[in-house]
XYZ file of C-alpha atoms in Angstrom:
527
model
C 0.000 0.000 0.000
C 1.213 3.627 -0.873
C 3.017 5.511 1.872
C 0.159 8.133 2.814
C 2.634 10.711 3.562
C 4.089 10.106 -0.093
C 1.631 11.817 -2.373
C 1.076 9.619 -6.110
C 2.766 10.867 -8.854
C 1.613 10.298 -12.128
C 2.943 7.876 -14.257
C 3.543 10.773 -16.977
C 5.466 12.278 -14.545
C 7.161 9.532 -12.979
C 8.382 7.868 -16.193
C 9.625 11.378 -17.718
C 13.107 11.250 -19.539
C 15.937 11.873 -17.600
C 18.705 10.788 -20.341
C 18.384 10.793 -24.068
C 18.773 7.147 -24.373
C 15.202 7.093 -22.613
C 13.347 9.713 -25.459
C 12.023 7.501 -27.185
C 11.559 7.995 -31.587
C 13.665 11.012 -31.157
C 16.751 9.144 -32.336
C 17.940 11.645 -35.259
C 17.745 14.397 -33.302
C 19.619 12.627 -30.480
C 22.381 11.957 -32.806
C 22.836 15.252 -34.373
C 22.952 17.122 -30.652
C 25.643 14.252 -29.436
C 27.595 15.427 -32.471
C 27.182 18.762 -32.044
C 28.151 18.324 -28.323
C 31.181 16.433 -29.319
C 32.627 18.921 -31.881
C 31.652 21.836 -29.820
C 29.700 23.233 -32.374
C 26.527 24.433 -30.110
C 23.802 26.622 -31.465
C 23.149 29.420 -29.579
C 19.266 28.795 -29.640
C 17.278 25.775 -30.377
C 13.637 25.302 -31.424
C 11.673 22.572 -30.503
C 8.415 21.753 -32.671
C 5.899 18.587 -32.353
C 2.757 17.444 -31.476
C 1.643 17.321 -27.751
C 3.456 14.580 -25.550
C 6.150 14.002 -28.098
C 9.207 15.060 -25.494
C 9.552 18.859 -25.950
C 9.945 20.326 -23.038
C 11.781 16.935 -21.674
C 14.670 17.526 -24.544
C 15.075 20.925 -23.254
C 15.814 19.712 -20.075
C 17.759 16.705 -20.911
C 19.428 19.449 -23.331
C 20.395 22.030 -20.395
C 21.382 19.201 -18.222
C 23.744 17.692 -20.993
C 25.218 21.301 -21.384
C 26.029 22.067 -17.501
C 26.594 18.182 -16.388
C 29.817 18.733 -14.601
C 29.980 14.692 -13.944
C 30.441 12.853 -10.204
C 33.364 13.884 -10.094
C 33.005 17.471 -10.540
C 35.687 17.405 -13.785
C 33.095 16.766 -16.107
C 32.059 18.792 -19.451
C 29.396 18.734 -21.974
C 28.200 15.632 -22.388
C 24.970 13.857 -24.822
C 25.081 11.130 -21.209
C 24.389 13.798 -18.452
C 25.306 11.450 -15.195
C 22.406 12.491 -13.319
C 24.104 12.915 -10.036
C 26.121 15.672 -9.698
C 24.456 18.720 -8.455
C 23.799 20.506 -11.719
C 22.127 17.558 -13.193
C 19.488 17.154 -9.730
C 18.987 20.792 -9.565
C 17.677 20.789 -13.155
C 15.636 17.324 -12.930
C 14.222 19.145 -9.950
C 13.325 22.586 -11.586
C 15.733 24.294 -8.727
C 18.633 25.565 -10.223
C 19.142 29.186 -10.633
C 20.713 29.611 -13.848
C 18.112 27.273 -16.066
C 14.734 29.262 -16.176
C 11.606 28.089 -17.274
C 8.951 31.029 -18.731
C 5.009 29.403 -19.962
C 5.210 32.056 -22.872
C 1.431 31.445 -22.555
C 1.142 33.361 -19.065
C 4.016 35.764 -19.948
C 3.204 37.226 -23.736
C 4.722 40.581 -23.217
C 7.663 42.872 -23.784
C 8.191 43.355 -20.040
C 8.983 39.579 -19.741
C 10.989 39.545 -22.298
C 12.591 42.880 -21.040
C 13.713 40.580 -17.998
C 15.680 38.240 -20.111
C 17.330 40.558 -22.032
C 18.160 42.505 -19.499
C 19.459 39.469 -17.210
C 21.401 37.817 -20.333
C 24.480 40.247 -19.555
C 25.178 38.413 -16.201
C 26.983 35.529 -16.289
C 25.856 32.250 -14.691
C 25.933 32.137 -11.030
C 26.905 28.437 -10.406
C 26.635 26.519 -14.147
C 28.263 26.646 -16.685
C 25.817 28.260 -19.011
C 22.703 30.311 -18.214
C 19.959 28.624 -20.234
C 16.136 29.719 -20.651
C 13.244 27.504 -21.609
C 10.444 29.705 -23.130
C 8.101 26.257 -23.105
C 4.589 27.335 -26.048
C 6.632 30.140 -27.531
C 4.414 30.802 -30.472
C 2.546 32.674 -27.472
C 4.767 35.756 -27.023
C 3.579 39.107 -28.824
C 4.978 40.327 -31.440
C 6.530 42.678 -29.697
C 7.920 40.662 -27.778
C 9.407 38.552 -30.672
C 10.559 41.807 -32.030
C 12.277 42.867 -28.590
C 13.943 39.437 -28.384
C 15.424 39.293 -31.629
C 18.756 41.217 -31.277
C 19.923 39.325 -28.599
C 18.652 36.028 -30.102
C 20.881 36.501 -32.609
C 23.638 37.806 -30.906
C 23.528 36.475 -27.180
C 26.361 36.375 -24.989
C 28.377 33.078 -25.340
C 26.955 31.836 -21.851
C 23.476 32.450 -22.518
C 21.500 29.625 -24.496
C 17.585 29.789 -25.757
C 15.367 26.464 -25.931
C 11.985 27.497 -27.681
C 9.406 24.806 -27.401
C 6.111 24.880 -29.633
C 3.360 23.319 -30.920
C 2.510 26.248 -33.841
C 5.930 26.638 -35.520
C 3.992 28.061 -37.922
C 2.643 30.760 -35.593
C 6.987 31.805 -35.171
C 8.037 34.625 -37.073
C 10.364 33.466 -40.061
C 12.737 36.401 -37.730
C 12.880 33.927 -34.955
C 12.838 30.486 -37.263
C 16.152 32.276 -38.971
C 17.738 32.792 -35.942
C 17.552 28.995 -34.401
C 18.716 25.418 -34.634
C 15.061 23.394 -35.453
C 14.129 20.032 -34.303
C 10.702 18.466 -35.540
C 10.331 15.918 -32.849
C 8.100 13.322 -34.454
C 5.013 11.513 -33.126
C 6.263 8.462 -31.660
C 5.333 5.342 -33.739
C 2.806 2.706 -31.858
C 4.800 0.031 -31.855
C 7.493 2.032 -29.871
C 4.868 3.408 -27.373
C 3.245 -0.112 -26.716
C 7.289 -1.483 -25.567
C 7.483 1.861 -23.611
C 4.381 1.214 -21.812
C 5.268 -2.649 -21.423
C 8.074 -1.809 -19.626
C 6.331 0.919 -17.235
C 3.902 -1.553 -16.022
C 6.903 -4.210 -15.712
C 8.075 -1.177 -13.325
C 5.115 -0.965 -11.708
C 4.522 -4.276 -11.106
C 0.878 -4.381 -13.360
C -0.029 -7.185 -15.399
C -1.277 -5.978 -19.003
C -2.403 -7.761 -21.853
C -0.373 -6.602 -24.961
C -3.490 -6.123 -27.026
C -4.583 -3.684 -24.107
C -1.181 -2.011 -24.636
C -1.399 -1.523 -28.483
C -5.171 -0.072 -28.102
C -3.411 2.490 -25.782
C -0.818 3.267 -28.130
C -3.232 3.903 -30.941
C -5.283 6.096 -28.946
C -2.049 7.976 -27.365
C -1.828 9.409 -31.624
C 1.946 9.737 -31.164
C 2.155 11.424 -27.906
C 3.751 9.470 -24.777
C 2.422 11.405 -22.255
C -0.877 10.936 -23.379
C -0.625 7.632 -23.572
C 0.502 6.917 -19.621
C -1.847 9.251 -18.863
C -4.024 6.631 -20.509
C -2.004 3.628 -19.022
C -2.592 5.280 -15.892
C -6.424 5.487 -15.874
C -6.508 1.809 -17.335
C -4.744 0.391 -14.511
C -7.248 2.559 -11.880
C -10.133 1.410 -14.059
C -8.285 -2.821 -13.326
C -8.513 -2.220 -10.127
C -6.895 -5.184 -7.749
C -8.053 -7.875 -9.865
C -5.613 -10.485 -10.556
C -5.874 -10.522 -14.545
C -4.527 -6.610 -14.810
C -4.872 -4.325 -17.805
C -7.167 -6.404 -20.121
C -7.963 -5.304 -23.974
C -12.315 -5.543 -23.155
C -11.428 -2.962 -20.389
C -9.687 -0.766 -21.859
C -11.896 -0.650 -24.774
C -14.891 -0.089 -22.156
C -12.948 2.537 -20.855
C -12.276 4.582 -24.226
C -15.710 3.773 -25.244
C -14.394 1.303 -28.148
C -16.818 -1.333 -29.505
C -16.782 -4.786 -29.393
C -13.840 -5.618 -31.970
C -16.154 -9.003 -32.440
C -19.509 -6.930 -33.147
C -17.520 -4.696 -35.393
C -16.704 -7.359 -38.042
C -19.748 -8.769 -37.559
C -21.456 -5.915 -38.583
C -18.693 -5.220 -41.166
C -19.789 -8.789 -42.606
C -23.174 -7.956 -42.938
C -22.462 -4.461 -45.001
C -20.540 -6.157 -47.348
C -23.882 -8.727 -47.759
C -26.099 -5.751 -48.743
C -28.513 -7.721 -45.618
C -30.207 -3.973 -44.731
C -32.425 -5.836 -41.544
C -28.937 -8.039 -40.172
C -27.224 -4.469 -39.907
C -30.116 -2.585 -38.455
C -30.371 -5.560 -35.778
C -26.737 -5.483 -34.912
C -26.835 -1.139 -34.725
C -29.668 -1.513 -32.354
C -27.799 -4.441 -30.029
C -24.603 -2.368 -29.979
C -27.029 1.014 -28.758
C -28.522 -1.246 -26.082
C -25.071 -2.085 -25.204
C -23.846 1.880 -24.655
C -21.902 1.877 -27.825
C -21.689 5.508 -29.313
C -22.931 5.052 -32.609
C -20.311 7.257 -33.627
C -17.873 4.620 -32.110
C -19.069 2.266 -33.908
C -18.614 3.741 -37.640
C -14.909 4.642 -36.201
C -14.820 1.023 -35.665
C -15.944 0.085 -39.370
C -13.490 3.083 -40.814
C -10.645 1.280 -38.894
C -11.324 -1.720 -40.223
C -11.792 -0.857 -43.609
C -8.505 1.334 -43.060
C -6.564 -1.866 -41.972
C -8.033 -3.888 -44.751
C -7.014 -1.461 -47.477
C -3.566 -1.046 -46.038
C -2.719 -4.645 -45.906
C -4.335 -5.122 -49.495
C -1.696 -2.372 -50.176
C 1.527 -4.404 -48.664
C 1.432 -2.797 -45.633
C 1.593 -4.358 -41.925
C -1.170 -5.520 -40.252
C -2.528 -3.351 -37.595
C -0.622 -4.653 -34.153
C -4.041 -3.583 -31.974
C -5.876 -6.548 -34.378
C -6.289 -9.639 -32.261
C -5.210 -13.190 -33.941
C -8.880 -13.756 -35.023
C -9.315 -10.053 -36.174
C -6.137 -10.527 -38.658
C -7.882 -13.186 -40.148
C -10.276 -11.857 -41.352
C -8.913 -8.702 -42.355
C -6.450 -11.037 -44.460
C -9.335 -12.708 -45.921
C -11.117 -9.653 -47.005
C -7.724 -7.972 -48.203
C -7.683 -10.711 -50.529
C -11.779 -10.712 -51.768
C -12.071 -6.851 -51.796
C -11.283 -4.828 -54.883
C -9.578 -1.614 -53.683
C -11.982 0.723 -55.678
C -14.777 -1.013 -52.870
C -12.653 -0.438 -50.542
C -12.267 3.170 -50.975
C -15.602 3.690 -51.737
C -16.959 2.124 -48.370
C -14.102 4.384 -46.549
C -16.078 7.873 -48.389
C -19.602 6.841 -47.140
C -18.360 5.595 -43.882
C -16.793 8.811 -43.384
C -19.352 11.364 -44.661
C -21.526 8.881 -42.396
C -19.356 9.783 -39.320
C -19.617 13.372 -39.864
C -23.388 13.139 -40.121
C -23.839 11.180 -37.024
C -21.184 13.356 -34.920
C -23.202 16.576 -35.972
C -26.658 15.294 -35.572
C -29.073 15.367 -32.581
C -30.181 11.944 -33.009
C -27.158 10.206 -33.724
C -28.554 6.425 -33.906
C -30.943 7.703 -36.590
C -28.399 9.222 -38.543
C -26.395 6.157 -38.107
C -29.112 4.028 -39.372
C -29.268 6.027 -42.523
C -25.625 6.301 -42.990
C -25.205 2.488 -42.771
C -28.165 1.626 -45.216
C -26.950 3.798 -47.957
C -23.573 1.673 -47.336
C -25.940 -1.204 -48.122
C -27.543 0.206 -51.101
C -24.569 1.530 -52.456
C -22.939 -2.246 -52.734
C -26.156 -2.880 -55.626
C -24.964 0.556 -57.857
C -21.822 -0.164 -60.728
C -19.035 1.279 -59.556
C -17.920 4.251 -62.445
C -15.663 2.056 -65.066
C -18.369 -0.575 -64.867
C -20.942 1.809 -65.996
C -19.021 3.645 -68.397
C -18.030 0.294 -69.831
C -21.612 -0.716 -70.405
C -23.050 2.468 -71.461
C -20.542 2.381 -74.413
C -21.809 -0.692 -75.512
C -24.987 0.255 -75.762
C -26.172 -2.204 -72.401
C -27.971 0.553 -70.608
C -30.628 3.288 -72.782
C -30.696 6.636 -71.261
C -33.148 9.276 -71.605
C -30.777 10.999 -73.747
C -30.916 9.141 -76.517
C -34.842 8.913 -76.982
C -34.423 13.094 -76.897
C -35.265 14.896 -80.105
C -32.533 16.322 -82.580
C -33.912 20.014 -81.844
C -33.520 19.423 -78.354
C -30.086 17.787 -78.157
C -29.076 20.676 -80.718
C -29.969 23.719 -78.477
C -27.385 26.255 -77.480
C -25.522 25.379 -74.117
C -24.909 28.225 -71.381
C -20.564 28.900 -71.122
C -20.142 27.997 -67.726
C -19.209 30.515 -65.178
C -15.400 31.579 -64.645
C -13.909 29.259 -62.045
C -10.971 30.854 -59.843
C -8.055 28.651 -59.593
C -8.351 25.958 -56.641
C -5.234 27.182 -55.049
C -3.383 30.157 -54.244
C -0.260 28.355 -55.360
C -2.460 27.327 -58.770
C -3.340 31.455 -58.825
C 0.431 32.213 -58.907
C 0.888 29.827 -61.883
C -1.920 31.196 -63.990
C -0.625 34.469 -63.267
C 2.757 33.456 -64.913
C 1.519 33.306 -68.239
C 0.520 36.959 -68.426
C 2.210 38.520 -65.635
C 5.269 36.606 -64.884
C 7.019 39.804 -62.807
C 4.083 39.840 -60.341
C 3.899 35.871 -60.503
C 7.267 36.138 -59.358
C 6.681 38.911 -56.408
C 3.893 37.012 -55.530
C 6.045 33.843 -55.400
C 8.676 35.132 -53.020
C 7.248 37.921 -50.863
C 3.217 37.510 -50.755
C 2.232 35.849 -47.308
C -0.818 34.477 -47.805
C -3.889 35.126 -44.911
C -6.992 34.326 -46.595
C -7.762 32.685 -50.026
C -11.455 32.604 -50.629
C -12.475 33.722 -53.923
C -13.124 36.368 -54.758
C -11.754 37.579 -51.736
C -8.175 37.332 -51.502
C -5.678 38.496 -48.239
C -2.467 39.634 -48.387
C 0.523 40.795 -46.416
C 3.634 41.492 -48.964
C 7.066 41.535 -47.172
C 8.012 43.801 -50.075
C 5.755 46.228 -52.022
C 4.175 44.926 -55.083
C 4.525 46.498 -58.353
C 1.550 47.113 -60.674
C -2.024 46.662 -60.454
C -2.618 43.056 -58.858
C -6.372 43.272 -58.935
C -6.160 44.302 -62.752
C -3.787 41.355 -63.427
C -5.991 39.013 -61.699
C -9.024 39.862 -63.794
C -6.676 38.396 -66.737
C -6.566 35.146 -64.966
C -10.272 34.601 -64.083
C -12.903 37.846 -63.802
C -14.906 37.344 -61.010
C -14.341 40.554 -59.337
C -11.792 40.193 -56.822
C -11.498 41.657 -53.359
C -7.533 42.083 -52.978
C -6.958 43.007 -49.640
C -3.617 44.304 -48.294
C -3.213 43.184 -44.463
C -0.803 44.395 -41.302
C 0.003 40.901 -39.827
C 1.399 38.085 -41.772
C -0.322 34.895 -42.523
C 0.825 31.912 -43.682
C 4.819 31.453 -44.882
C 5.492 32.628 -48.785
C 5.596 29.742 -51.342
C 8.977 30.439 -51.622
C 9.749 30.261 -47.943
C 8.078 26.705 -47.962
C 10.477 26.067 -50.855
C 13.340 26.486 -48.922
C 11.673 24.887 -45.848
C 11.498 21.543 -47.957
C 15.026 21.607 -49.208
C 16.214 22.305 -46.179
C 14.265 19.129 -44.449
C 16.089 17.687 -48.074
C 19.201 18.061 -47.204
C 18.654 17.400 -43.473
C 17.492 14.622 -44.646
C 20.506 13.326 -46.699
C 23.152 14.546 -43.769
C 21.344 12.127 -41.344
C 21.223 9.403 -43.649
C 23.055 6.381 -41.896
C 26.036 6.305 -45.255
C 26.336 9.988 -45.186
C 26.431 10.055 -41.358
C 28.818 7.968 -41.611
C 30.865 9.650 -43.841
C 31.106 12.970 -42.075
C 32.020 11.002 -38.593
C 35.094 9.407 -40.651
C 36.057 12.726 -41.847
C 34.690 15.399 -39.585
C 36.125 18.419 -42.052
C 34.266 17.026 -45.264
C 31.335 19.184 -46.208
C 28.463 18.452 -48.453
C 28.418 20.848 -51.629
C 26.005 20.986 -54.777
C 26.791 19.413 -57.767
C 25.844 22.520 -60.272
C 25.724 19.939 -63.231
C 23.651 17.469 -61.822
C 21.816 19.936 -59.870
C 21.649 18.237 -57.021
């Protein structure tokens, strides 16, 4: 029994990273900080982008630890294996020591927290050896503030470091972005979280079935803390009993279906038997089952039938009996009935989540799956309407009639605002070009279009648009910036290119053999 006198701590919290070899799916960025650390080639400021859950805020910890580790000894330097025990490395675990600060950029947006910083950056570290802050959500600051930080970002004394966390990079000025060392931390795969959580309840001395584990994993979507947070409520919702973590409670707590009424119902779709499906809604309802939950159910499993029709693994949360029959249907459905059950089943969803009378809607939604299954699918009706199988109306219409003038349809805009610049280039190819480089886009809704131009814009743009498509267009010029330039997301992809390439396991490889080789263009190739 737990100490009374020892409050619980979560298991998010408990299990938190306090090395890198415990961040789990992080492992490129791992590698390129130990060889940063190693070379001594530190960036003065690092940003930290991901999902929620993925290890943020933990990396920046693990991060200023690693940089002010002095060892057990006390002789110690910068290190990617922070031991942990000397003082620096407890004071930091323990969110005590004075020279690593911690802001919530959510609570402190303004220029007179930033002021702080900037104005205690000059001082040097009182006891490590460098003064680090952690501005954890920093998407949140002003824009003032952003603007008041950036001298010193870029220029910061050489014992001050910056860890940015976020979860809206794109919310960062391009200022900031310019000025730091990125990291995308990546969700973390479900096969990795289901080990990770093996092992916690292996700490924690819980007995857990692994299908139980895998649900958890799915429904964590990446992120590890909310998946213990998950693990954590399971193992409440277990109780004492002897069997632990089982898969049916776990799905009772998450409000899953039955996996067995699922396919059973899945079964009867693909029959076209319209009462068998109505019968098994309405037993499943009885039951509690969201009906909602249960089409989520159906998209899954038409989701991990497609994907192993494609060559793809089969879903690890599928029990033995599950797989099956997923294998057997992988090899009986066509994959243009595949994807055509995942469209209804999902316009289905939508209609049941926004109605208010959800098992009605559900109803409908599943018998239109039914009578869907009796219609040709498009090729097979094309097919048979060129050879003359099927008479349409048309063809008992008179000569006059099928001979009468048709209306020109209306000017479309293009679909895009990227597809606007290209249409643009065959008439204007200057202001294609501006618009290319320095237009940040905030609204595209034709005929209304938003605009905030890092540069002016030469010429008339609403005159030059009227050339593309005329459908009177709104151009609107606006103060704050919207979404990055095209040409800005150019560089954004080449950049994750050549990441990309420099972390590939030959290359890496490469560079650690000779650590003064660099990686140039080939201009002929262009590569």
């Amino acid at each position: 029994m737990t100490d009374s006198a020892t409050p619980y701590r979560v298991l998010a919290r408990k299990y938190r990273p306090q090395r890198f070899a415990e961040l789990i799916g992080q492992d490129a960025m791992v590698q390129t900080l130990g060889n940063a650390i190693r070379r001594g080639r530190l960036a003065h400021a690092f940003l930290l982008t991901g999902v929620r859950g993925v290890g943020k805020t933990s990396t920046a910890r693990l991060i200023a630890k690693a940089l002010n580790c002095i060892g057990p000894d006390g002789q110690g330097g910068p290190t990617i294996d922070p031991c942990g025990q000397c003082e620096p490395c407890r004071a930091i675990a323990e969110g005590r020591h004075i020279d690593v600060v911690e802001m919530d950029a959510a609570s402190h947006t303004g220029v007179d927290d930033v002021r702080e910083i900037i104005e205690a950056v000059r001082y040097a570290a009182v006891s490590a050896r460098y003064k680090i802050y952690i501005i954890d959500e920093v998407h949140m600051l002003s824009r003032n503030a952003f603007n008041a930080l950036l001298k010193t970002l870029e220029e910061p004394p050489a014992h001050v470091k910056f860890l940015f966390a976020t979860t809206e990079v794109n919310k960062v000025p391009v200022t900031v972005l310019s000025r730091c060392q990125r990291f995308d931390l990546r969700r973390i795969p479900a096969d990795l979280l289901a080990r990770h959580f093996a092992a916690v309840c292996a700490a924690e001395a819980v007995a857990a079935e692994p299908e139980a584990l895998a649900l958890i994993a799915r429904a964590a979507e990446g992120s590890a803390r909310d998946g213990l947070s998950i693990l954590d409520q399971a193992i409440a919702h277990a109780g004492i009993e002897e069997s632990g973590v089982t898969a049916a409670q776990v799905r009772a707590m998450l409000g899953l279906s039955d996996r067995g009424a699922v396919r059973r119902l899945f079964a009867h779709l693909l029959a076209g038997d319209a009462p068998a499906v109505l019968a098994a809604l309405a037993d499943q309802h009885a039951l509690g089952v969201d009906p909602a939950g249960l089409i989520r159910g159906l998209l899954e499993t038409v989701h991990g039938v497609t994907r192993l029709k494609a060559g793809g693994a089969p879903d690890p949360a599928f029990a033995e009996e599950e797989r099956a029959a997923v294998e057997q249907w992988a090899e009986r459905l066509s994959h243009a009935l595949l994807h055509r059950l995942w469209q209804l089943l999902l316009k289905g969803l939508a209609e049941v989540e926004s109605s208010a009378i959800p098992l009605e809607a559900a109803e409908m939604a599943l018998l239109r799956v039914v009578h869907a299954g009796e219609l040709p699918d498009p090729a097979e009706l094309i097919r048979r309407l060129t050879a003359g199988e099927i008479g349409g109306a048309a063809a008992s219409l008179p000569v006059a009639a099928s001979a009468a003038p048709v209306a020109p349809p209306p000017p479309r805009a293009p679909e895009s605002f990227a597809a606007l610049i290209e249409a643009l280039d065959r008439s204007h190819a200057h202001l294609a070009q501006q618009l290319h480089d320095y237009a940040s886009l905030v609204r595209y809704a034709p005929p209304e279009l938003v605009l905030h131009p890092r540069r002016p814009l030469d010429g008339n743009l609403a005159a030059a648009l009227k050339t593309v498509c005329d459908i009177g267009w709104q151009v609107t010029i606006a103060e704050a910036a919207g979404e990055p330039t095209l040409r800005e997301r150019e560089r954004e992809r080449a950049d994750e290119a050549a990441r990309a390439e420099r972390e590939s396991p030959v290359v890496a490889a490469v560079l650690q053999a000779f650590p003064d080789a660099r990686i140039v263009a080939d201009q002929r190739s262009g590569l």
